[in-house]
Amino acid sequence: MATKKSEHKTIKIFDTTLRDGEQSPGASMTISEKLRIASQLVKLKVDVIEAGFPIASEGDFEAVKKIAQTIKGPEIAGLCRSSFKDIDRAWEALQYAGDRGRIHTFIATSDIHMKYKLKMSPKEVLESAVKAVKRAKSYTPNVEFSCEDAVRTEIKFLAEIVGAVIDAGATVVNIPDTVGYTIPFEYFNIIKYLKDNVANVENATISVHCHNDLGLSVANSIAAVQAGAGQVECTINGIGERAGNCSLEEFVMAIKTRPDILPFKTNVASEHLTPASRLLTTVTGIVVQPNKAIVGANAFAHEAGIHQHGMLMDKTTYEIMTPESVGLKSSSLVLGKHSGRHAFKKRLEELGYDLDDEKLNQAFERFKALADLKKEVFDEDLDALVADEIMRAHEVYKLSHITVTCGSFAVATATVQMEIEGNPVRTAELGDGPVDATLKAIKKLTKTKAKLQQYNVGSITGGTDAQGEVNVRLAEGSRTVIGKGSSTDIIEASAKAYIDALNKLHFKVERPMESL
Ligand code: KIV
Ligand code: ZN
């Protein structure tokens, strides 16, 4: 018999976009970018924000500390291995969140990881886990422990370690599918086994953390809550290590859309999902595939005539949730060249941007310039505009002008003028087409050794006056970054994307540790 909605169990949403999500290639974020994402996560009303991995780098430490100091509402977690040094460093950053600060410590428990990675016996791993939890407990009552690679861990050992860390004081115990290997019924059985066989299991919340290597992370997370898990770890747009993590928006909307068979709820304010997804894309440059569930450009688009006919009769024919419920507003003309500052500010606020006066003025000037070039300014244009012109945190390199000559009978030539740390510099280069010539000129001016790994060009909105959007991926040593640029001129968009990536590379702190 279906339970009443009021009796549905609340599943805690633990967002790890800023930690596991940031481990996606090219997704590293500056502190100010992390703060913007964290503020959006507050609007979403997630229960926990995992802000980073404090010992991994100075940048990570500062980001976790800043988020702990400034973000109000959700609990703030920081990841650490089970060594005391890691745990102490994590609390140093997290302490500012007071009783909302959560130490998240972990050690691998599968035979494969213990033997090849840790070179430790199960007994040593168990002891290390218990000591880690006790150390964390000396700082805060709020301690989460994760059994890395839990799904490939011998089940009796898994139950033993879960019981031991709960005895040591862990209030949340996470059972990750680190390598995205499990399938729903198997994962259900693992969680159920722990629920049925660990004597003190009710003293802690069982959490799940699913990677998406087989495309099953959301399905596995749903199976886990059906078996009794009370927390789901996930990321916006499903970003994360390799194929990513359980997508927050997909899990939340599955729970919200099927209360008839899933007796659960979350605290998430789903109308903030689309702005959150867009903001993350803007910040990282990692685009969402058009057919991605919930937040893809086509998720609510109806193309086939028969579908459109049904939709006109009654939207429920082809829509299982409303676009409004995920914060999607129709992307019709929102602003044009006659729009005032007030309307512009209001629209930006609706899109999730809260700019101070100075940044707003700069953005408004850019908007006016864009509105002169384009008849219609869409929400997506505004996203790109804010990202491009306002969110550049630390610009060492700035583009001043480009002049290009090209054509079927001419060798493409680009003359580029830039500022490097405030000093004007200029050069010209020939190239295999205007983009090649422009990037060569920038390369020469900046003396960069970075390798261009990827160059993608697309249009943000329709029409020949659409803004072109360019994404580039640059690599230097172990560092990779994604740069984004947009303009109605595709050459300028390319130059901006390249320079954006160079600025990011310049500021990216080398991570001293291998990512997890
Ligand atoms: O995937 C994983 O196992 C992790 C843990 C550290 C929680 O990210
Ligand atoms: Zn993970």
Short mmCIF file of C-alpha atoms in Angstrom, two decimals, residues 2-508:
data_model
loop_
_atom_site.label_atom_id
_atom_site.label_comp_id
_atom_site.label_asym_id
_atom_site.label_seq_id
_atom_site.Cartn_x
_atom_site.Cartn_y
_atom_site.Cartn_z
CA ALA A 2 1.40 3.45 -0.91
CA THR A 3 2.43 5.59 2.08
CA LYS A 4 1.08 9.11 2.59
CA LYS A 5 3.43 11.82 1.31
CA SER A 6 3.77 13.29 4.80
CA GLU A 7 5.16 9.94 5.99
CA HIS A 8 7.83 9.80 3.31
CA LYS A 9 11.38 9.48 4.63
CA THR A 10 13.66 12.46 3.98
CA ILE A 11 16.85 11.48 2.16
CA LYS A 12 19.76 13.81 2.89
CA ILE A 13 21.47 15.27 -0.17
CA PHE A 14 25.25 15.50 0.16
CA ASP A 15 26.59 17.52 -2.74
CA THR A 16 30.18 16.81 -3.75
CA THR A 17 30.37 18.99 -6.88
CA LEU A 18 33.16 21.02 -5.30
CA ARG A 19 35.20 17.95 -4.33
CA ASP A 20 34.54 14.82 -6.42
CA GLY A 21 33.06 17.02 -9.17
CA GLU A 22 36.19 19.12 -9.22
CA GLN A 23 38.17 15.93 -9.87
CA SER A 24 36.70 15.84 -13.42
CA PRO A 25 39.44 16.60 -15.92
CA GLY A 26 39.50 20.34 -16.53
CA ALA A 27 36.92 21.16 -13.84
CA SER A 28 39.18 22.87 -11.37
CA MET A 29 37.67 26.03 -9.96
CA THR A 30 39.05 29.14 -8.34
CA ILE A 31 37.98 30.04 -4.80
CA SER A 32 35.57 32.70 -5.99
CA GLU A 33 34.04 30.25 -8.48
CA LYS A 34 33.62 27.69 -5.69
CA LEU A 35 31.90 30.31 -3.57
CA ARG A 36 29.45 31.08 -6.37
CA ILE A 37 28.60 27.40 -6.73
CA ALA A 38 28.28 27.02 -2.95
CA SER A 39 25.83 29.95 -2.83
CA GLN A 40 23.72 28.26 -5.50
CA LEU A 41 23.81 25.02 -3.47
CA VAL A 42 22.41 27.00 -0.54
CA LYS A 43 19.51 28.11 -2.74
CA LEU A 44 19.00 24.48 -3.73
CA LYS A 45 18.82 23.62 -0.02
CA VAL A 46 21.20 20.67 -0.18
CA ASP A 47 21.90 19.26 3.29
CA VAL A 48 25.68 18.97 3.02
CA ILE A 49 28.25 20.68 0.79
CA GLU A 50 31.52 18.82 0.45
CA ALA A 51 33.74 21.82 -0.17
CA GLY A 52 37.05 20.14 -0.98
CA PHE A 53 39.97 18.10 0.18
CA PRO A 54 41.92 20.47 2.44
CA ILE A 55 45.28 18.68 2.46
CA ALA A 56 45.34 18.27 -1.32
CA SER A 57 46.61 21.80 -1.98
CA GLU A 58 46.75 25.30 -0.52
CA GLY A 59 43.97 26.28 -2.92
CA ASP A 60 41.71 23.48 -1.69
CA PHE A 61 42.44 24.38 1.92
CA GLU A 62 41.62 28.05 1.36
CA ALA A 63 38.44 27.20 -0.52
CA VAL A 64 37.14 24.92 2.25
CA LYS A 65 38.05 27.52 4.87
CA LYS A 66 36.35 30.35 2.99
CA ILE A 67 33.22 28.28 2.42
CA ALA A 68 33.17 27.25 6.10
CA GLN A 69 33.51 30.91 7.07
CA THR A 70 30.91 32.38 4.75
CA ILE A 71 28.31 29.85 3.68
CA LYS A 72 25.35 29.55 6.02
CA GLY A 73 22.72 26.81 6.03
CA PRO A 74 24.07 23.43 4.88
CA GLU A 75 26.68 21.41 6.74
CA ILE A 76 30.16 21.84 5.26
CA ALA A 77 32.26 18.70 4.79
CA GLY A 78 35.95 18.36 4.02
CA LEU A 79 37.55 15.13 2.83
CA CYS A 80 40.66 13.60 4.39
CA ARG A 81 42.46 10.28 4.31
CA SER A 82 42.72 8.41 7.58
CA SER A 83 46.08 9.86 8.62
CA PHE A 84 46.10 12.27 11.56
CA LYS A 85 47.88 14.89 9.44
CA ASP A 86 45.03 14.88 6.91
CA ILE A 87 42.36 14.99 9.62
CA ASP A 88 44.03 17.83 11.52
CA ARG A 89 44.37 19.86 8.34
CA ALA A 90 40.73 19.23 7.42
CA TRP A 91 39.51 20.53 10.77
CA GLU A 92 41.79 23.54 10.53
CA ALA A 93 39.74 24.58 7.49
CA LEU A 94 36.35 23.32 8.69
CA GLN A 95 36.37 24.70 12.24
CA TYR A 96 34.81 27.96 11.05
CA ALA A 97 31.56 26.16 10.28
CA GLY A 98 31.21 25.28 13.98
CA ASP A 99 28.81 22.43 14.57
CA ARG A 100 27.96 22.41 10.84
CA GLY A 101 31.53 21.33 10.04
CA ARG A 102 31.82 17.67 9.08
CA ILE A 103 35.06 15.71 8.87
CA HIS A 104 34.80 13.10 6.11
CA THR A 105 37.58 10.56 6.49
CA PHE A 106 38.12 7.45 4.40
CA ILE A 107 40.26 4.43 3.72
CA ALA A 108 39.95 1.73 1.07
CA THR A 109 38.56 -1.60 2.24
CA SER A 110 38.53 -3.86 -0.83
CA ASP A 111 41.15 -6.60 -1.22
CA ILE A 112 42.37 -5.04 -4.45
CA HIS A 113 42.93 -1.62 -2.87
CA MET A 114 44.36 -2.96 0.40
CA LYS A 115 46.82 -5.21 -1.41
CA TYR A 116 47.95 -3.05 -4.32
CA LYS A 117 47.38 0.51 -3.21
CA LEU A 118 47.65 0.60 0.57
CA LYS A 119 49.82 -2.50 1.06
CA MET A 120 48.05 -3.01 4.37
CA SER A 121 46.35 -6.01 5.92
CA PRO A 122 42.60 -5.91 6.70
CA LYS A 123 43.47 -5.71 10.41
CA GLU A 124 45.69 -2.67 9.83
CA VAL A 125 43.00 -1.01 7.73
CA LEU A 126 40.38 -1.60 10.41
CA GLU A 127 42.63 -0.17 13.10
CA SER A 128 43.49 2.83 10.98
CA ALA A 129 39.78 3.50 10.30
CA VAL A 130 38.88 3.37 13.99
CA LYS A 131 41.79 5.62 14.97
CA ALA A 132 40.86 8.09 12.24
CA VAL A 133 37.27 8.32 13.42
CA LYS A 134 38.38 8.80 17.03
CA ARG A 135 40.81 11.54 16.00
CA ALA A 136 38.08 13.29 13.98
CA LYS A 137 35.70 12.90 16.92
CA SER A 138 38.15 14.80 19.12
CA TYR A 139 37.35 17.85 16.96
CA THR A 140 33.67 17.48 16.17
CA PRO A 141 30.74 15.14 16.82
CA ASN A 142 29.96 15.33 13.09
CA VAL A 143 32.10 12.58 11.51
CA GLU A 144 31.54 10.67 8.29
CA PHE A 145 33.59 7.61 7.41
CA SER A 146 33.83 6.14 3.89
CA CYS A 147 34.91 2.61 2.99
CA GLU A 148 36.50 3.37 -0.37
CA ASP A 149 35.69 0.70 -2.99
CA ALA A 150 33.06 -0.71 -0.61
CA VAL A 151 31.22 -2.49 -3.40
CA ARG A 152 34.24 -4.73 -4.11
CA THR A 153 34.89 -5.31 -0.41
CA GLU A 154 34.34 -8.75 1.10
CA ILE A 155 30.91 -8.30 2.68
CA LYS A 156 31.71 -9.71 6.14
CA PHE A 157 34.75 -7.42 6.43
CA LEU A 158 32.62 -4.51 5.24
CA ALA A 159 30.07 -5.22 7.98
CA GLU A 160 32.85 -5.53 10.56
CA ILE A 161 34.44 -2.19 9.65
CA VAL A 162 31.06 -0.41 9.50
CA GLY A 163 30.25 -1.66 13.02
CA ALA A 164 33.71 -0.67 14.30
CA VAL A 165 33.62 2.90 12.96
CA ILE A 166 30.10 3.41 14.35
CA ASP A 167 31.37 2.23 17.74
CA ALA A 168 34.23 4.71 17.37
CA GLY A 169 31.69 7.50 16.85
CA ALA A 170 31.03 7.87 13.10
CA THR A 171 27.58 9.39 12.61
CA VAL A 172 27.48 8.77 8.87
CA VAL A 173 29.00 5.73 7.16
CA ASN A 174 29.40 5.88 3.41
CA ILE A 175 29.40 2.76 1.20
CA PRO A 176 30.80 4.08 -2.09
CA ASP A 177 30.74 2.38 -5.44
CA THR A 178 34.08 4.01 -6.18
CA VAL A 179 34.54 2.40 -9.57
CA GLY A 180 30.92 2.41 -10.79
CA TYR A 181 30.82 -1.38 -10.87
CA THR A 182 27.65 -2.42 -9.12
CA ILE A 183 24.15 -2.85 -10.49
CA PRO A 184 20.93 -1.95 -8.66
CA PHE A 185 19.90 -5.29 -7.19
CA GLU A 186 23.41 -6.09 -6.02
CA TYR A 187 23.78 -2.69 -4.37
CA PHE A 188 20.36 -3.07 -2.75
CA ASN A 189 21.54 -6.35 -1.26
CA ILE A 190 24.78 -4.85 0.07
CA ILE A 191 22.97 -2.02 1.88
CA LYS A 192 20.28 -4.41 3.13
CA TYR A 193 22.93 -6.82 4.42
CA LEU A 194 24.55 -4.01 6.43
CA LYS A 195 21.18 -2.88 7.75
CA ASP A 196 20.33 -6.44 8.83
CA ASN A 197 23.71 -7.58 10.11
CA VAL A 198 25.51 -4.64 11.74
CA ALA A 199 24.22 -4.53 15.30
CA ASN A 200 24.72 -0.78 15.88
CA VAL A 201 23.77 0.32 12.35
CA GLU A 202 20.86 2.44 13.56
CA ASN A 203 23.32 4.73 15.41
CA ALA A 204 24.52 6.12 12.08
CA THR A 205 23.13 7.19 8.74
CA ILE A 206 24.14 4.94 5.86
CA SER A 207 25.26 7.02 2.90
CA VAL A 208 25.82 6.04 -0.72
CA HIS A 209 28.20 7.49 -3.29
CA CYS A 210 27.89 6.04 -6.78
CA HIS A 211 30.13 6.56 -9.75
CA ASN A 212 28.69 6.32 -13.21
CA ASP A 213 31.09 4.08 -15.14
CA LEU A 214 28.24 1.84 -16.29
CA GLY A 215 25.68 4.63 -16.43
CA LEU A 216 23.92 3.22 -13.36
CA SER A 217 24.78 5.70 -10.62
CA VAL A 218 21.28 7.15 -10.25
CA ALA A 219 19.58 3.75 -10.46
CA ASN A 220 22.02 2.37 -7.88
CA SER A 221 21.41 5.30 -5.54
CA ILE A 222 17.66 4.75 -5.78
CA ALA A 223 18.10 1.04 -5.04
CA ALA A 224 20.22 1.96 -2.02
CA VAL A 225 17.62 4.24 -0.48
CA GLN A 226 15.03 1.53 -1.02
CA ALA A 227 17.31 -0.72 1.07
CA GLY A 228 17.57 1.84 3.87
CA ALA A 229 20.32 4.35 2.98
CA GLY A 230 19.55 7.80 4.35
CA GLN A 231 22.04 10.00 2.47
CA VAL A 232 22.90 10.22 -1.22
CA GLU A 233 26.13 11.79 -2.43
CA CYS A 234 25.85 13.42 -5.81
CA THR A 235 26.96 16.29 -8.04
CA ILE A 236 25.38 18.91 -10.26
CA ASN A 237 25.29 17.69 -13.88
CA GLY A 238 26.73 14.39 -12.59
CA ILE A 239 30.30 15.66 -12.95
CA GLY A 240 33.07 13.80 -11.18
CA GLU A 241 35.95 11.41 -11.49
CA ARG A 242 35.95 9.52 -14.86
CA ALA A 243 32.31 9.03 -15.96
CA GLY A 244 31.15 11.15 -13.05
CA ASN A 245 28.94 10.73 -10.01
CA CYS A 246 25.23 10.28 -9.41
CA SER A 247 23.55 13.35 -10.90
CA LEU A 248 21.88 15.41 -8.20
CA GLU A 249 19.13 16.69 -10.48
CA GLU A 250 18.27 13.22 -11.79
CA PHE A 251 18.10 11.62 -8.35
CA VAL A 252 16.08 14.48 -6.86
CA MET A 253 13.58 14.58 -9.72
CA ALA A 254 13.17 10.79 -9.77
CA ILE A 255 12.21 10.93 -6.10
CA LYS A 256 9.94 13.91 -6.68
CA THR A 257 8.26 12.49 -9.78
CA ARG A 258 7.52 8.99 -8.45
CA PRO A 259 6.21 9.42 -4.88
CA ASP A 260 3.65 6.75 -5.77
CA ILE A 261 6.33 4.05 -5.63
CA LEU A 262 9.26 5.77 -3.94
CA PRO A 263 8.25 6.74 -0.38
CA PHE A 264 11.01 9.35 -0.03
CA LYS A 265 11.51 13.08 -0.26
CA THR A 266 14.45 15.48 -0.26
CA ASN A 267 14.81 19.06 0.97
CA VAL A 268 15.98 20.25 -2.45
CA ALA A 269 14.22 23.28 -3.96
CA SER A 270 14.05 21.82 -7.45
CA GLU A 271 13.27 25.13 -9.19
CA HIS A 272 16.93 26.04 -8.63
CA LEU A 273 18.23 23.00 -10.53
CA THR A 274 18.49 24.56 -13.98
CA PRO A 275 20.27 27.72 -12.74
CA ALA A 276 22.66 25.47 -10.79
CA SER A 277 23.39 23.38 -13.87
CA ARG A 278 23.98 26.47 -16.01
CA LEU A 279 26.19 28.10 -13.45
CA LEU A 280 28.37 25.01 -13.24
CA THR A 281 28.70 24.88 -17.03
CA THR A 282 29.58 28.55 -17.09
CA VAL A 283 32.23 28.14 -14.42
CA THR A 284 33.84 24.91 -15.65
CA GLY A 285 33.20 25.09 -19.38
CA ILE A 286 31.98 21.49 -19.24
CA VAL A 287 28.89 21.44 -21.39
CA VAL A 288 25.84 19.29 -20.73
CA GLN A 289 24.82 16.93 -23.53
CA PRO A 290 21.57 18.17 -25.14
CA ASN A 291 19.67 14.96 -24.31
CA LYS A 292 20.79 14.88 -20.65
CA ALA A 293 17.85 14.18 -18.36
CA ILE A 294 16.38 17.17 -16.47
CA VAL A 295 18.87 19.87 -17.51
CA GLY A 296 19.79 19.07 -21.14
CA ALA A 297 18.70 21.61 -23.76
CA ASN A 298 16.28 19.05 -25.24
CA ALA A 299 14.91 17.66 -21.96
CA PHE A 300 11.65 19.57 -22.41
CA ALA A 301 11.71 20.07 -26.19
CA HIS A 302 9.03 18.31 -28.22
CA GLU A 303 9.94 17.87 -31.85
CA ALA A 304 7.69 15.21 -33.36
CA GLY A 305 4.37 16.48 -34.73
CA ILE A 306 2.41 13.81 -32.90
CA HIS A 307 4.04 14.83 -29.62
CA GLN A 308 3.40 18.51 -30.25
CA HIS A 309 -0.23 17.74 -30.97
CA GLY A 310 -0.54 15.82 -27.71
CA MET A 311 1.15 18.62 -25.78
CA LEU A 312 -1.32 21.14 -27.17
CA MET A 313 -4.21 18.99 -25.97
CA ASP A 314 -2.74 18.32 -22.53
CA LYS A 315 0.86 18.70 -21.38
CA THR A 316 0.75 15.53 -19.29
CA THR A 317 0.59 13.48 -22.50
CA TYR A 318 4.35 13.81 -22.94
CA GLU A 319 5.61 15.68 -19.88
CA ILE A 320 6.14 13.75 -16.65
CA MET A 321 7.29 16.87 -14.79
CA THR A 322 6.86 20.53 -15.60
CA PRO A 323 9.74 22.65 -16.93
CA GLU A 324 8.93 25.15 -14.18
CA SER A 325 9.54 22.52 -11.50
CA VAL A 326 13.21 22.37 -12.52
CA GLY A 327 13.50 26.13 -12.90
CA LEU A 328 13.27 26.24 -16.66
CA LYS A 329 11.84 29.46 -18.02
CA SER A 330 11.07 29.62 -21.71
CA SER A 331 14.07 31.05 -23.46
CA SER A 332 12.13 33.61 -25.46
CA LEU A 333 13.34 37.13 -26.01
CA VAL A 334 14.03 38.50 -22.58
CA LEU A 335 15.89 41.72 -23.18
CA GLY A 336 16.85 43.97 -26.07
CA LYS A 337 18.71 47.19 -26.67
CA HIS A 338 15.93 49.31 -25.16
CA SER A 339 15.91 47.41 -21.88
CA GLY A 340 17.02 49.34 -18.84
CA ARG A 341 19.47 48.57 -16.08
CA HIS A 342 16.69 47.62 -13.69
CA ALA A 343 15.21 44.96 -16.01
CA PHE A 344 18.71 43.68 -16.71
CA LYS A 345 19.50 43.35 -13.00
CA LYS A 346 16.18 41.61 -12.31
CA ARG A 347 16.75 39.10 -15.12
CA LEU A 348 20.25 38.33 -13.89
CA GLU A 349 18.88 37.74 -10.40
CA GLU A 350 16.27 35.37 -11.81
CA LEU A 351 19.10 33.48 -13.51
CA GLY A 352 20.92 33.15 -10.20
CA TYR A 353 23.48 35.97 -10.54
CA ASP A 354 23.84 38.36 -7.66
CA LEU A 355 26.41 40.92 -8.81
CA ASP A 356 27.71 43.82 -6.79
CA ASP A 357 27.20 47.33 -8.23
CA GLU A 358 30.56 47.55 -9.94
CA LYS A 359 30.23 44.19 -11.64
CA LEU A 360 26.64 44.92 -12.54
CA ASN A 361 27.67 48.17 -14.24
CA GLN A 362 30.36 46.38 -16.23
CA ALA A 363 27.94 43.65 -17.20
CA PHE A 364 25.32 46.19 -18.22
CA GLU A 365 27.78 47.95 -20.52
CA ARG A 366 28.63 44.62 -22.15
CA PHE A 367 24.96 43.82 -22.47
CA LYS A 368 24.26 47.11 -24.25
CA ALA A 369 27.13 46.45 -26.65
CA LEU A 370 25.80 42.95 -27.31
CA ALA A 371 22.21 44.19 -27.75
CA ASP A 372 23.49 46.58 -30.43
CA LEU A 373 24.97 43.64 -32.32
CA LYS A 374 22.14 41.15 -31.72
CA LYS A 375 18.44 41.76 -32.13
CA GLU A 376 17.48 39.32 -29.40
CA VAL A 377 19.35 38.68 -26.18
CA PHE A 378 18.48 35.30 -24.66
CA ASP A 379 19.11 33.90 -21.18
CA GLU A 380 21.95 31.80 -22.57
CA ASP A 381 23.57 34.97 -23.96
CA LEU A 382 23.37 36.51 -20.51
CA ASP A 383 24.97 33.43 -18.94
CA ALA A 384 27.82 33.66 -21.41
CA LEU A 385 28.16 37.39 -20.98
CA VAL A 386 28.40 37.20 -17.20
CA ALA A 387 30.83 34.32 -17.41
CA ASP A 388 32.97 35.91 -20.04
CA GLU A 389 33.25 39.43 -18.87
CA ILE A 390 32.60 39.44 -15.15
CA MET A 391 33.77 36.19 -13.64
CA ARG A 392 37.33 36.39 -14.80
CA ALA A 393 38.83 36.44 -11.35
CA HIS A 394 42.53 36.97 -11.89
CA GLU A 395 43.40 38.21 -15.31
CA VAL A 396 47.09 38.26 -16.05
CA TYR A 397 46.43 38.19 -19.77
CA LYS A 398 43.87 40.45 -21.40
CA LEU A 399 42.85 40.71 -25.02
CA SER A 400 42.86 44.25 -26.40
CA HIS A 401 42.34 43.96 -30.19
CA ILE A 402 42.53 41.47 -33.02
CA THR A 403 42.73 42.20 -36.72
CA VAL A 404 42.52 39.30 -39.11
CA THR A 405 42.91 39.05 -42.86
CA CYS A 406 41.90 35.83 -44.55
CA GLY A 407 40.07 34.44 -47.55
CA SER A 408 40.39 31.80 -50.27
CA PHE A 409 43.41 33.51 -51.88
CA ALA A 410 45.08 34.99 -48.81
CA VAL A 411 47.35 33.50 -46.19
CA ALA A 412 45.51 34.07 -42.92
CA THR A 413 47.24 36.71 -40.82
CA ALA A 414 46.31 37.81 -37.32
CA THR A 415 47.56 40.88 -35.52
CA VAL A 416 46.88 40.57 -31.81
CA GLN A 417 47.25 43.21 -29.17
CA MET A 418 47.10 42.12 -25.52
CA GLU A 419 47.93 43.32 -22.05
CA ILE A 420 50.18 41.11 -19.97
CA GLU A 421 50.09 42.17 -16.34
CA GLY A 422 48.98 45.59 -17.49
CA ASN A 423 51.70 46.01 -20.16
CA PRO A 424 50.56 46.35 -23.79
CA VAL A 425 52.17 43.90 -26.23
CA ARG A 426 51.50 43.24 -29.91
CA THR A 427 52.50 40.76 -32.61
CA ALA A 428 51.37 39.28 -35.91
CA GLU A 429 51.42 35.67 -37.11
CA LEU A 430 50.48 33.71 -40.19
CA GLY A 431 48.40 30.60 -39.83
CA ASP A 432 46.40 27.84 -41.35
CA GLY A 433 43.18 29.86 -41.18
CA PRO A 434 42.31 32.85 -38.99
CA VAL A 435 41.84 30.91 -35.72
CA ASP A 436 45.22 29.22 -36.08
CA ALA A 437 46.91 32.55 -36.84
CA THR A 438 45.25 34.20 -33.82
CA LEU A 439 46.14 31.44 -31.37
CA LYS A 440 49.72 31.37 -32.70
CA ALA A 441 50.03 35.11 -32.07
CA ILE A 442 48.72 34.73 -28.51
CA LYS A 443 51.06 31.82 -27.92
CA LYS A 444 53.99 33.92 -29.06
CA LEU A 445 53.04 36.88 -26.86
CA THR A 446 52.43 34.80 -23.73
CA LYS A 447 55.34 32.40 -24.37
CA THR A 448 53.10 29.61 -23.16
CA LYS A 449 54.21 25.99 -23.37
CA ALA A 450 50.67 24.71 -22.85
CA LYS A 451 49.35 22.22 -25.39
CA LEU A 452 45.97 22.71 -26.99
CA GLN A 453 44.21 19.38 -26.43
CA GLN A 454 40.74 20.30 -27.57
CA TYR A 455 39.00 23.09 -29.48
CA ASN A 456 35.21 23.14 -29.80
CA VAL A 457 33.04 25.74 -31.37
CA GLY A 458 29.27 26.05 -31.13
CA SER A 459 26.60 28.69 -31.22
CA ILE A 460 24.84 29.74 -28.04
CA THR A 461 21.57 30.77 -29.65
CA GLY A 462 20.13 30.55 -33.15
CA GLY A 463 20.52 32.86 -36.17
CA THR A 464 23.48 34.21 -38.10
CA ASP A 465 23.91 36.90 -35.44
CA ALA A 466 24.19 34.23 -32.72
CA GLN A 467 27.01 34.38 -30.24
CA GLY A 468 29.63 31.78 -30.97
CA GLU A 469 30.93 29.90 -28.00
CA VAL A 470 34.38 28.37 -27.99
CA ASN A 471 35.72 25.88 -25.45
CA VAL A 472 39.38 24.97 -25.38
CA ARG A 473 41.26 22.52 -23.24
CA LEU A 474 44.90 23.31 -22.49
CA ALA A 475 47.38 21.05 -20.74
CA GLU A 476 50.68 21.92 -19.15
CA GLY A 477 52.50 19.24 -17.17
CA SER A 478 49.90 17.53 -15.00
CA ARG A 479 47.53 20.47 -15.20
CA THR A 480 44.56 20.73 -17.52
CA VAL A 481 42.08 23.57 -17.73
CA ILE A 482 39.10 24.49 -19.82
CA GLY A 483 38.74 28.01 -21.14
CA LYS A 484 35.58 29.51 -22.54
CA GLY A 485 34.91 32.52 -24.67
CA SER A 486 31.93 33.89 -26.48
CA SER A 487 31.34 36.65 -28.98
CA THR A 488 29.33 37.25 -32.12
CA ASP A 489 32.77 37.08 -33.81
CA ILE A 490 34.07 33.52 -33.73
CA ILE A 491 37.74 34.58 -34.00
CA GLU A 492 37.36 36.82 -30.98
CA ALA A 493 35.53 34.03 -29.10
CA SER A 494 38.47 31.70 -29.86
CA ALA A 495 41.01 34.23 -28.63
CA LYS A 496 38.99 34.84 -25.46
CA ALA A 497 38.68 31.11 -24.75
CA TYR A 498 42.41 30.59 -25.24
CA ILE A 499 43.29 33.54 -23.01
CA ASP A 500 40.74 32.43 -20.37
CA ALA A 501 42.43 29.03 -20.23
CA LEU A 502 45.88 30.65 -20.00
CA ASN A 503 44.67 32.76 -17.05
CA LYS A 504 43.32 29.65 -15.35
CA LEU A 505 46.56 27.76 -15.95
CA HIS A 506 48.50 30.62 -14.49
CA PHE A 507 46.56 30.48 -11.24
CA LYS A 508 45.96 26.81 -10.88
#
